[in-house]
Short mmCIF file of C-alpha atoms and ligand atoms in Angstrom, two decimals:
data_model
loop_
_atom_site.label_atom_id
_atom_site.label_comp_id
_atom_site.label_asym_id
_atom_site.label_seq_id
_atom_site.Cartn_x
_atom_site.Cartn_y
_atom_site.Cartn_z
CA UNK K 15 4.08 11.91 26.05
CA UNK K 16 2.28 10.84 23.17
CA UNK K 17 1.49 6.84 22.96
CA UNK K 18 0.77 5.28 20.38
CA UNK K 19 -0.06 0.92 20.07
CA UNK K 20 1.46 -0.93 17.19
CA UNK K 21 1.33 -4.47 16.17
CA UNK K 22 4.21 -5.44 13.89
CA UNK K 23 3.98 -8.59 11.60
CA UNK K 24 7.52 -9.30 10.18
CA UNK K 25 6.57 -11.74 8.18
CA UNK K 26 8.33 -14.45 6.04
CA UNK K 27 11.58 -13.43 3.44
CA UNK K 28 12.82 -9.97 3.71
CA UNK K 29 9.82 -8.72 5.29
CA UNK K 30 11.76 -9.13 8.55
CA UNK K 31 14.41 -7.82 6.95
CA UNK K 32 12.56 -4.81 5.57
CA UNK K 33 10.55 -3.80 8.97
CA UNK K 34 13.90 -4.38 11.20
CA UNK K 35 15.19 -1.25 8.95
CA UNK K 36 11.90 0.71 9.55
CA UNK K 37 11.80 0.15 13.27
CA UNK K 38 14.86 1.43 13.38
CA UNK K 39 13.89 4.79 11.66
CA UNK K 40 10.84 4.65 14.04
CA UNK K 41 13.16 4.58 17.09
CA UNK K 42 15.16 7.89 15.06
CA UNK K 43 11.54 9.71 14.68
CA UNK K 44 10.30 9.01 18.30
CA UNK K 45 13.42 11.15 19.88
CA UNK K 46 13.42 13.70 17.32
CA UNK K 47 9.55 14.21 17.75
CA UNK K 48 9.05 12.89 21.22
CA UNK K 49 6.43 10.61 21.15
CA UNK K 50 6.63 6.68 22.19
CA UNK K 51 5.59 3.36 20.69
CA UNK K 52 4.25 -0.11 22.58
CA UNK K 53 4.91 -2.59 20.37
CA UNK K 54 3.54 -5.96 20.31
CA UNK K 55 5.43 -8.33 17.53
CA UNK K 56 2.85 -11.15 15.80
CA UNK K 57 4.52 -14.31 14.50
CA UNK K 58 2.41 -14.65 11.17
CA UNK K 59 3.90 -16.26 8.63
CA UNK K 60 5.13 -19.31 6.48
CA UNK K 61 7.23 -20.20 9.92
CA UNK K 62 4.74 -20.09 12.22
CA UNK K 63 1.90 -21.99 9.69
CA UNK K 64 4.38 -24.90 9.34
CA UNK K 65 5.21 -25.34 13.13
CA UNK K 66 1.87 -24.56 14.31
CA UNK K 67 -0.38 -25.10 11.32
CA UNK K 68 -2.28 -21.83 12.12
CA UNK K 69 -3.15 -18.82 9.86
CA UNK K 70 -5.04 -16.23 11.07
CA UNK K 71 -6.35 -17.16 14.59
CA UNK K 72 -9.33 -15.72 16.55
CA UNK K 73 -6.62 -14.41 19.22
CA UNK K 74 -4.43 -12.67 17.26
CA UNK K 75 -7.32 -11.01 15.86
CA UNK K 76 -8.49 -9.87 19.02
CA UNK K 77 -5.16 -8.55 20.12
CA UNK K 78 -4.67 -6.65 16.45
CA UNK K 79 -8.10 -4.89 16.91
CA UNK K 80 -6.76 -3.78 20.31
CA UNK K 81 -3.92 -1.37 18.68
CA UNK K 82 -4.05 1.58 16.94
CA UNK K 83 -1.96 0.61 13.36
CA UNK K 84 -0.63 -2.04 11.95
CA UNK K 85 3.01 -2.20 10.29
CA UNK K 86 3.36 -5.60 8.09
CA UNK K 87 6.55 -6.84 6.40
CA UNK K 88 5.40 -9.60 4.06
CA UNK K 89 4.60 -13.21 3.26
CA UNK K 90 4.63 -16.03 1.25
CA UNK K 91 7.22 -18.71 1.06
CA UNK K 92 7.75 -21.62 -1.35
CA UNK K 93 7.66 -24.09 1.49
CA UNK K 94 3.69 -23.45 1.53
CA UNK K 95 1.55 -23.85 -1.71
CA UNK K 96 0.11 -21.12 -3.04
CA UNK K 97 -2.55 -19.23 -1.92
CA UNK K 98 -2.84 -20.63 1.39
CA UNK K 99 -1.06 -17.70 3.33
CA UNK K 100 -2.20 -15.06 0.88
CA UNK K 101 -5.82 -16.00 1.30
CA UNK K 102 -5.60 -17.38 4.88
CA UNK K 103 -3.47 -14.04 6.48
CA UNK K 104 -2.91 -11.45 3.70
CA UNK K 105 -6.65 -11.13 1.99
CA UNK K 106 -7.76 -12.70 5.78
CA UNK K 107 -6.35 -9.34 7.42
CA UNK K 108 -7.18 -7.02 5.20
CA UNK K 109 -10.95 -8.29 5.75
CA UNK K 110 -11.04 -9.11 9.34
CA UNK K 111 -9.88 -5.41 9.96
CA UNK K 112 -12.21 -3.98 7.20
CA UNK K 113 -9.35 -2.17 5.63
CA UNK K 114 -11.41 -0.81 2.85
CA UNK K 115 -9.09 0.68 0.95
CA UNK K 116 -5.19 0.04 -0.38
CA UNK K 117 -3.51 3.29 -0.64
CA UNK K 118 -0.81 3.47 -3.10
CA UNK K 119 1.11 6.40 -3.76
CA UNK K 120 3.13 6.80 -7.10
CA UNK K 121 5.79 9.32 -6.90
CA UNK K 122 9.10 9.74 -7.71
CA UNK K 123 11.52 11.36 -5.88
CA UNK K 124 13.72 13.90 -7.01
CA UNK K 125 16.86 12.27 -7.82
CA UNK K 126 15.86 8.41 -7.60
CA UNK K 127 16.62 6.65 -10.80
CA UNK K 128 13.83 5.16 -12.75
CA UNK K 129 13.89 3.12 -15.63
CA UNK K 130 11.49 5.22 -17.50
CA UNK K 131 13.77 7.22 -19.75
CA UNK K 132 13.10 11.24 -19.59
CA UNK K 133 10.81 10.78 -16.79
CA UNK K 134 10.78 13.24 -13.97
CA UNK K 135 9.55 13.42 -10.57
CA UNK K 136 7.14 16.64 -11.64
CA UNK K 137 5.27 13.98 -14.33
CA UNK K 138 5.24 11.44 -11.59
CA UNK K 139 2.74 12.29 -9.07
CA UNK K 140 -0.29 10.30 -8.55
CA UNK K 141 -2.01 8.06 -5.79
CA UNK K 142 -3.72 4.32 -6.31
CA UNK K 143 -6.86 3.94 -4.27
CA UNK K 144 -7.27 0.20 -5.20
CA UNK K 145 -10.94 -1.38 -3.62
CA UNK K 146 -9.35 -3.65 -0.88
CA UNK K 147 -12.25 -5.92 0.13
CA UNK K 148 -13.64 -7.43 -2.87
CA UNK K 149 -13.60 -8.27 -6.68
CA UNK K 150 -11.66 -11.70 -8.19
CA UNK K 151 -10.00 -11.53 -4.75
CA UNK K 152 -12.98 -12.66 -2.63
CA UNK K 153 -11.73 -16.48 -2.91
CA UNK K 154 -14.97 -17.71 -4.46
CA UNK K 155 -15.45 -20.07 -7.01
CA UNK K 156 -15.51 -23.76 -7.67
CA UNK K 157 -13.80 -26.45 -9.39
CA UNK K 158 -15.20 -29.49 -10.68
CA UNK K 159 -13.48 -32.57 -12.90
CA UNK K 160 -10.49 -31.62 -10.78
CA UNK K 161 -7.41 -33.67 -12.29
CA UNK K 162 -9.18 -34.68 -15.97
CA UNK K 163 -9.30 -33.25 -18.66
CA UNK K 164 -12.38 -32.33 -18.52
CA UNK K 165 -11.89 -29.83 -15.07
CA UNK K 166 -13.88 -26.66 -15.46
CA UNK K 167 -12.38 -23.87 -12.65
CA UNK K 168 -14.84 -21.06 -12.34
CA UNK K 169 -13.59 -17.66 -10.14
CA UNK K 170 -16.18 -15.21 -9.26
CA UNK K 171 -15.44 -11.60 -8.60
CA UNK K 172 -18.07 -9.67 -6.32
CA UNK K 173 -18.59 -6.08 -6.90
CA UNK K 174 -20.87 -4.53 -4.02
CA UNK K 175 -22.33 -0.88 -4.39
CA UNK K 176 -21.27 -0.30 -0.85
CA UNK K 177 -17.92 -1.11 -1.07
CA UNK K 178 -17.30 0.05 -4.64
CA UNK K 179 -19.19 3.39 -3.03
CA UNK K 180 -16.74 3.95 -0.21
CA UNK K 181 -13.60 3.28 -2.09
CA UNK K 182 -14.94 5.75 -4.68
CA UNK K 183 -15.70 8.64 -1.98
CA UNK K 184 -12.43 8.38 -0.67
CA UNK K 185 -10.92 8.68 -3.87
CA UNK K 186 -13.03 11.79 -4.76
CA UNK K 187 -12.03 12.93 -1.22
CA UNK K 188 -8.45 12.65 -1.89
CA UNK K 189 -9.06 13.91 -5.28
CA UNK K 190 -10.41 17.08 -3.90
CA UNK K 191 -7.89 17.39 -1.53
CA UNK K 192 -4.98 17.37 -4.50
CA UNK K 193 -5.45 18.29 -7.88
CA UNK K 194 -9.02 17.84 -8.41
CA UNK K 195 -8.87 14.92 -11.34
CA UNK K 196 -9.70 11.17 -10.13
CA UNK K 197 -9.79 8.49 -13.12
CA UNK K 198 -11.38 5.35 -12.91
CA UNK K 199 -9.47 2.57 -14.41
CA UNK K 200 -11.37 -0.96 -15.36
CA UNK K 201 -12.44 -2.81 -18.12
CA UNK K 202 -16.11 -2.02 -18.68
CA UNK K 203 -15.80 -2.48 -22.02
CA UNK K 204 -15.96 -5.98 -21.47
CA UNK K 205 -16.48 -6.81 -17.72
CA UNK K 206 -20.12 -5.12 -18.33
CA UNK K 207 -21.90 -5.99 -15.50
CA UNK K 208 -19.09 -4.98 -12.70
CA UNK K 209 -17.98 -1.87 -14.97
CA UNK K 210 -21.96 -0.55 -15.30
CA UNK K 211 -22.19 -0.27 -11.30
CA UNK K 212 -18.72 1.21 -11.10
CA UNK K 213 -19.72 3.50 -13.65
CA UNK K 214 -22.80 4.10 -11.80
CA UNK K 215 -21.18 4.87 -8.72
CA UNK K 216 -18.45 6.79 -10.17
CA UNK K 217 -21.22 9.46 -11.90
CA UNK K 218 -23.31 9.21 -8.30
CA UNK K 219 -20.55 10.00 -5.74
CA UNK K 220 -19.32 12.43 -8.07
CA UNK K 221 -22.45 14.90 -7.76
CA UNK K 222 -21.26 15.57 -4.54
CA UNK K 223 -17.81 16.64 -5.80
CA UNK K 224 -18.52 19.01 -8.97
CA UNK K 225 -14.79 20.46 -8.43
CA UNK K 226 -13.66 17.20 -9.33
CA UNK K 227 -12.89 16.13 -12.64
CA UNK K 228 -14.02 12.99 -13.85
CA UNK K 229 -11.81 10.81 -16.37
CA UNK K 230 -11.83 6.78 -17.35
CA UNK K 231 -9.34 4.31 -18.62
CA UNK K 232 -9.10 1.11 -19.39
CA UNK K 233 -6.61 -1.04 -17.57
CA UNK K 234 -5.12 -2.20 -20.49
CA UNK K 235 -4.25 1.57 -21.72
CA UNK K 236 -3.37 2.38 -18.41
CA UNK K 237 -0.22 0.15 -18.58
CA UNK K 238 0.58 2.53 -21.57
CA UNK K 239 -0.27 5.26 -20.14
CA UNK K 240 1.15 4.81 -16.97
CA UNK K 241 5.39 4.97 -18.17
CA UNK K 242 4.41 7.41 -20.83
CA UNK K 243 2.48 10.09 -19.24
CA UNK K 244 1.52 9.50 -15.88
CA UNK K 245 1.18 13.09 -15.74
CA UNK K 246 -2.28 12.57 -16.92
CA UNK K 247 -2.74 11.08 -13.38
CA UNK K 248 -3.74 12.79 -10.21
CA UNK K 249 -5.84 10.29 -7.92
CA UNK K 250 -6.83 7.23 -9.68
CA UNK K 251 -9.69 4.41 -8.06
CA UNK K 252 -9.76 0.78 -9.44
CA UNK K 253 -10.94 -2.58 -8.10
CA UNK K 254 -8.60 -4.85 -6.34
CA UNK K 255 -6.88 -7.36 -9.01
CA UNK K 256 -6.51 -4.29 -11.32
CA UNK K 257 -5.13 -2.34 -8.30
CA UNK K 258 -3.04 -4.89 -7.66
CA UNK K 259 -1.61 -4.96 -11.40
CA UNK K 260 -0.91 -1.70 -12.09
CA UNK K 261 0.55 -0.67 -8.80
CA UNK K 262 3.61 -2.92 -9.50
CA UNK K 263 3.75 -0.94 -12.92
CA UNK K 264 3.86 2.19 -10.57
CA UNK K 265 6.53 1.02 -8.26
CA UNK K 266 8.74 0.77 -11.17
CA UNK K 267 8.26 4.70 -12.48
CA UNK K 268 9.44 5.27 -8.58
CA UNK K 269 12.34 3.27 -9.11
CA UNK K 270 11.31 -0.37 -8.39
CA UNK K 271 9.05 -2.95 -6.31
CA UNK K 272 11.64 -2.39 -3.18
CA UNK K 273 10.76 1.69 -3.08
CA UNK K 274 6.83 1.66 -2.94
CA UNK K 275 4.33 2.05 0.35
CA UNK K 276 1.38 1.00 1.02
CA UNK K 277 -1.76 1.77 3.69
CA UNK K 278 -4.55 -0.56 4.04
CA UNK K 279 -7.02 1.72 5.45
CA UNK K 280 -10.15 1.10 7.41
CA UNK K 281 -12.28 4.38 6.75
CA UNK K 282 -14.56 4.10 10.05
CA UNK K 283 -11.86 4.36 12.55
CA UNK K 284 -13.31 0.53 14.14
CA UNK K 285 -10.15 -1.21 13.45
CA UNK K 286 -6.65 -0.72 12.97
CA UNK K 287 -5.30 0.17 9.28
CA UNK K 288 -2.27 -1.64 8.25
CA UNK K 289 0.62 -0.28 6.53
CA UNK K 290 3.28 -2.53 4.54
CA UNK K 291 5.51 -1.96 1.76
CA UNK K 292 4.01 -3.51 -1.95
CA UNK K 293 6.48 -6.14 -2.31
CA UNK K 294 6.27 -9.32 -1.28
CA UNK K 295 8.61 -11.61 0.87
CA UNK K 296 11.09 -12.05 -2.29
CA UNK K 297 12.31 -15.51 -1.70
CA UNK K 298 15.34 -14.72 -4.44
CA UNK K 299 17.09 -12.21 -2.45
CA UNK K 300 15.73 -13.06 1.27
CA UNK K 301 18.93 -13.52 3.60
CA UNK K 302 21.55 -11.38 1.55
CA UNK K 303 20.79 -8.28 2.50
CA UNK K 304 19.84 -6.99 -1.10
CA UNK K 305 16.09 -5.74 0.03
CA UNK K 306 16.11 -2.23 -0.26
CA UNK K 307 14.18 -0.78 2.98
CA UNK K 308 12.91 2.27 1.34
CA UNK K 309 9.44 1.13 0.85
CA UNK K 310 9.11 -0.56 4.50
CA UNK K 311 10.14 2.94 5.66
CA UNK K 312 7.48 4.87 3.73
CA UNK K 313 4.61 3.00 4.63
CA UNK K 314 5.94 3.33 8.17
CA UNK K 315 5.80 7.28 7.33
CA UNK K 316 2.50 6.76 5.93
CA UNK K 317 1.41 5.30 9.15
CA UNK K 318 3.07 7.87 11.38
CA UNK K 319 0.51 10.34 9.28
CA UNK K 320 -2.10 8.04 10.07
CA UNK K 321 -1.47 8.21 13.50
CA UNK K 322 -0.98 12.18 13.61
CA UNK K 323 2.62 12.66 13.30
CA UNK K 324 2.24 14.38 10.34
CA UNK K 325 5.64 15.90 10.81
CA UNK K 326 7.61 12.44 11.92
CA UNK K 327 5.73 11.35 8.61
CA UNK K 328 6.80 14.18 6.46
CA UNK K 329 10.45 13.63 8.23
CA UNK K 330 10.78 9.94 7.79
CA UNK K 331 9.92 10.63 4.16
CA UNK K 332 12.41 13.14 3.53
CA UNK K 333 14.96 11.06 5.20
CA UNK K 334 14.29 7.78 3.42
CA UNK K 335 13.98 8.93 0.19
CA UNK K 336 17.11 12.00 0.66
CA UNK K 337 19.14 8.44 1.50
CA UNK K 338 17.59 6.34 -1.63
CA UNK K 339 18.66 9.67 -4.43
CA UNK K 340 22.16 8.79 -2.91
CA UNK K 341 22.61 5.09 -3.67
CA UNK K 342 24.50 3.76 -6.81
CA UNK K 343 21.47 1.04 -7.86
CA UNK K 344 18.20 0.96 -6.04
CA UNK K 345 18.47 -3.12 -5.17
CA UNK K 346 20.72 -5.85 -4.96
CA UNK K 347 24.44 -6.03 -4.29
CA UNK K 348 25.21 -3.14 -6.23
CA UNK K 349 23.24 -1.13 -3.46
CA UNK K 350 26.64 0.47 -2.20
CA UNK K 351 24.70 -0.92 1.69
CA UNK K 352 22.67 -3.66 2.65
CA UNK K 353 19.33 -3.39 4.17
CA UNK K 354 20.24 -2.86 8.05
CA UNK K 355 23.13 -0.25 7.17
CA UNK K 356 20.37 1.54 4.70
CA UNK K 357 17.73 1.75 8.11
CA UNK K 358 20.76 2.43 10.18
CA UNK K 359 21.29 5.38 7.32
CA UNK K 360 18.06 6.98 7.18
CA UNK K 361 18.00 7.09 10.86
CA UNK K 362 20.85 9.06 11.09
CA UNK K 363 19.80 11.40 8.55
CA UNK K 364 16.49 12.08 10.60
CA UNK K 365 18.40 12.87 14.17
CA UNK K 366 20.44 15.28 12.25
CA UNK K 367 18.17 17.92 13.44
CA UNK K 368 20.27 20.30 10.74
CA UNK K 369 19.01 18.25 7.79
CA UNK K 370 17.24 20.89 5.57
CA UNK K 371 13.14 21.57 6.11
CA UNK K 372 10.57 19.10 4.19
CA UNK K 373 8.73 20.63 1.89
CA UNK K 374 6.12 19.03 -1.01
CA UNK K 375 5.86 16.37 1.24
CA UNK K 376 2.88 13.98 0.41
CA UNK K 377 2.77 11.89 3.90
CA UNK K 378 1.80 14.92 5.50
CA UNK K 379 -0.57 15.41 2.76
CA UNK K 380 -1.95 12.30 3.24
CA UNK K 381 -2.23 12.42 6.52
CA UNK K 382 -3.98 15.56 6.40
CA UNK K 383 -7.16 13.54 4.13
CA UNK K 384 -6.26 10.23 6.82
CA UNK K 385 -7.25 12.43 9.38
CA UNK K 386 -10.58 11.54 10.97
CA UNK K 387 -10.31 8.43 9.94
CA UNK K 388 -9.12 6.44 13.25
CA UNK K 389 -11.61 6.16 16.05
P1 LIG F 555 8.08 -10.06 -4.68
O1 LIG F 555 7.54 -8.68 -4.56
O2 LIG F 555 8.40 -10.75 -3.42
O3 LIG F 555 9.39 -10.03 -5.58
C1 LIG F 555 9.37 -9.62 -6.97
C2 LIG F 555 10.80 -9.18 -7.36
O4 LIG F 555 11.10 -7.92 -6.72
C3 LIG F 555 11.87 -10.15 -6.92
O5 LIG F 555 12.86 -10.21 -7.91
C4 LIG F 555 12.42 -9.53 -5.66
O6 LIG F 555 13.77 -9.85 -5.42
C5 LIG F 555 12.25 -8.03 -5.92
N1 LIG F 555 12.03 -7.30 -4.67
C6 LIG F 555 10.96 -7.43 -3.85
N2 LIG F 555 11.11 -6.63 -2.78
C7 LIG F 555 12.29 -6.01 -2.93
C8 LIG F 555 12.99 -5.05 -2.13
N3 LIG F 555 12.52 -4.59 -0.97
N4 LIG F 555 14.18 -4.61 -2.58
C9 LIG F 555 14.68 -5.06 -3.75
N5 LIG F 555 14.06 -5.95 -4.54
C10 LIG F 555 12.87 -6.42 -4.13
O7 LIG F 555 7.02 -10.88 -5.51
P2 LIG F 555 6.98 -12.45 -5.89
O8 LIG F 555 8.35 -12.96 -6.13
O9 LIG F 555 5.98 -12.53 -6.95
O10 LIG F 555 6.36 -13.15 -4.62
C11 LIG F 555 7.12 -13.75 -3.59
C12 LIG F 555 6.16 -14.16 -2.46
O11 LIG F 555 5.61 -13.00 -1.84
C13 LIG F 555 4.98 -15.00 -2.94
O12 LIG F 555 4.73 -15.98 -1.96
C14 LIG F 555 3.84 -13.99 -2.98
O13 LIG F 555 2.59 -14.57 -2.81
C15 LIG F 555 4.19 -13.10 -1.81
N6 LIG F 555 3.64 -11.75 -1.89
C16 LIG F 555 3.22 -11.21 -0.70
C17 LIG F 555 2.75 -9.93 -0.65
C18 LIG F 555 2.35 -9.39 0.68
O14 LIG F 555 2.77 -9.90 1.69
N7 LIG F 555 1.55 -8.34 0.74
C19 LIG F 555 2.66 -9.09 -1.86
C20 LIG F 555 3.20 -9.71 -3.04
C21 LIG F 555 3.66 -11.02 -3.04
MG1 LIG F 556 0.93 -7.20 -5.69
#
């Protein structure tokens, strides 16, 4: 049977809310498509830093570079000050596993409800490769006068040609691989020095795909043009705050933060990638039930690709998001279910061997351009 090694890092909030529901649409895919999981849980988290005072340890590092993917809930917490567990686990991961690249898929599914009036899921087809390693979110900078008036905070963002260069290939790869149009979005208009070597890189890498066509925005029209016509959109590369931005403007054309995946992907197959919905651990809701699953379930899909169950993926997708067309709201107590019944749901949709054939499905897609990827 086919094995396959999986951390799991629940998180804080409804992250272990979120990846209890996926797990149990994992358990669903492994019978229908006979393969098997070992699965080793990590106790990351706002929980663990308070009774242990550790982020990131050298351990738990070693054990996640042992598996072969990652699936990640969330965290953050208001018991623990800002920053410390997005910098010293989240952003610490990401690195430590050199997940190059966060891949975010916008699409909506036909009959989800989105707020964007008239849209439809044939306009609403695009993927986010956001740079994953560097930018304002390398966590330099300095502060001095702290506590006057006269405190001066200065943030850096790093832009490397190396890792502005692989996040750019991939995009053209994926590009190539859809419907041959990738966009950069940035601001080089007035972050010169950062936009002239994406630029750069963007005209460079692109020689080697001359069936791809090239197209720019800024980020600040792209929040305009995203809800209006994100038809424009096919595969679209940014650096990582601006990645970060406008993929929460994305998860709302797909009918909200609760629906949208995620991969963290490392592109030289050393370490594991990591897959996690784009929420966060959503302190407001956590405990009630209210988290909708959906997007826990398709990163778990996406993973399933990444691992070469391009049919489990292409199945998990079709039940997850067959399940989502049929609620009344997409979160909160209006969601007819709360989150365990909606995993319990999808589950049963994907035993039901009689459920009708995927087809247009982009996990498998996805998995098809993942491919290669993992050692
Ligand atoms: P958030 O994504 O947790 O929540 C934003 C809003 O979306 C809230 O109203 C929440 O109730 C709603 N929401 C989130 N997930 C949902 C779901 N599955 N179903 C239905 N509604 C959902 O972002 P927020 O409030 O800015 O951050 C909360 C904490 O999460 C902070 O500590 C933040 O740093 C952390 N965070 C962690 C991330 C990660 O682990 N990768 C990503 C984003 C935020
Ligand atoms: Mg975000």
């Amino acid at each position: 049977m086919r094995r396959h090694s999986l951390a799991v890092l629940p998180g804080d909030g409804v992250g272990p809310e979120v990846i209890d529901a996926a797990l149990a649409v994992l358990d669903a895919a492994q019978e229908r498509f006979g393969f098997a999981t070992d699965r080793v849980e990590v106790p990351l988290g706002a929980d663990h830093y308070l009774a242990t005072g550790q982020l990131l340890t050298d351990d738990v590092t070693a054990t996640l570079r042992e598996q072969d993917a990652i699936l990640f809930g969330a965290i953050g917490s208001p018991k623990v000050a800002p920053g410390i567990l997005e910098h010293g686990i989240i952003l610490a991961l990401r690195g430590a596993m050199k997940q190059a690249i966060n891949l975010r898929p916008v699409r909506l599914y036909p009959g989800v409800p989105t707020p964007i009036a008239g849209l439809t899921p044939e306009r609403c087809d695009l993927v986010i490769v956001r740079e994953n390693t560097e930018g304002s979110y390398v966590a330099r900078g300095s502060t001095v006068h702290a506590g006057t008036p006269a405190q001066v905070a200065v943030q850096e963002s790093i832009n490397t040609w190396y890792a502005v260069e692989r996040a750019v290939d991939f995009a053209y790869r994926l590009a190539s691989a859809r419907r041959k149009k990738l966009t950069l979005c940035h601001k080089t208009n007035v972050l010169v020095e950062a936009g002239k070597l994406w630029l750069a890189v963007m005209e460079q890498v692109g020689e080697r795909y001359p069936d791809v066509e090239q197209d720019y925005v800024h980020v600040d029209a792209m929040c305009m043009h995203l809800p209006v016509s994100p038809e424009r959109f096919d595969v679209v590369v940014t650096d990582n705050l601006f990645g970060d931005i406008v993929t929460d403007l994305g998860a709302v054309l797909q009918g909200g933060l609760g629906v949208a995946a995620s991969g963290n992907l490392n592109l030289v197959g050393t370490h594991p990638s990591m897959f996690e919905p784009i929420h966060g651990s959503a302190p407001d809701i956590a405990g009630k039930g209210w988290a909708n699953p959906a997007g826990a379930c398709l990163s778990m899909a996406m993973m399933l690709g990444h691992l070469g169950e391009g049919q489990a993926a292409a199945a998990v997708e079709a039940a997850t998001t067959a399940v989502l067309a049929e609620l009344p709201a997409l979160a909160g107590a209006d969601m007819g279910a709360n989150t365990s019944e909606l995993g319990q749901r999808i589950a049963s949709r994907l035993r039901d061997d009689s459920a009708p054939p995927v087809k247009d499905s982009l996990m498998s897609d996805l998995a098809t351009v993942m491919t290669g990827l993992r050692s």
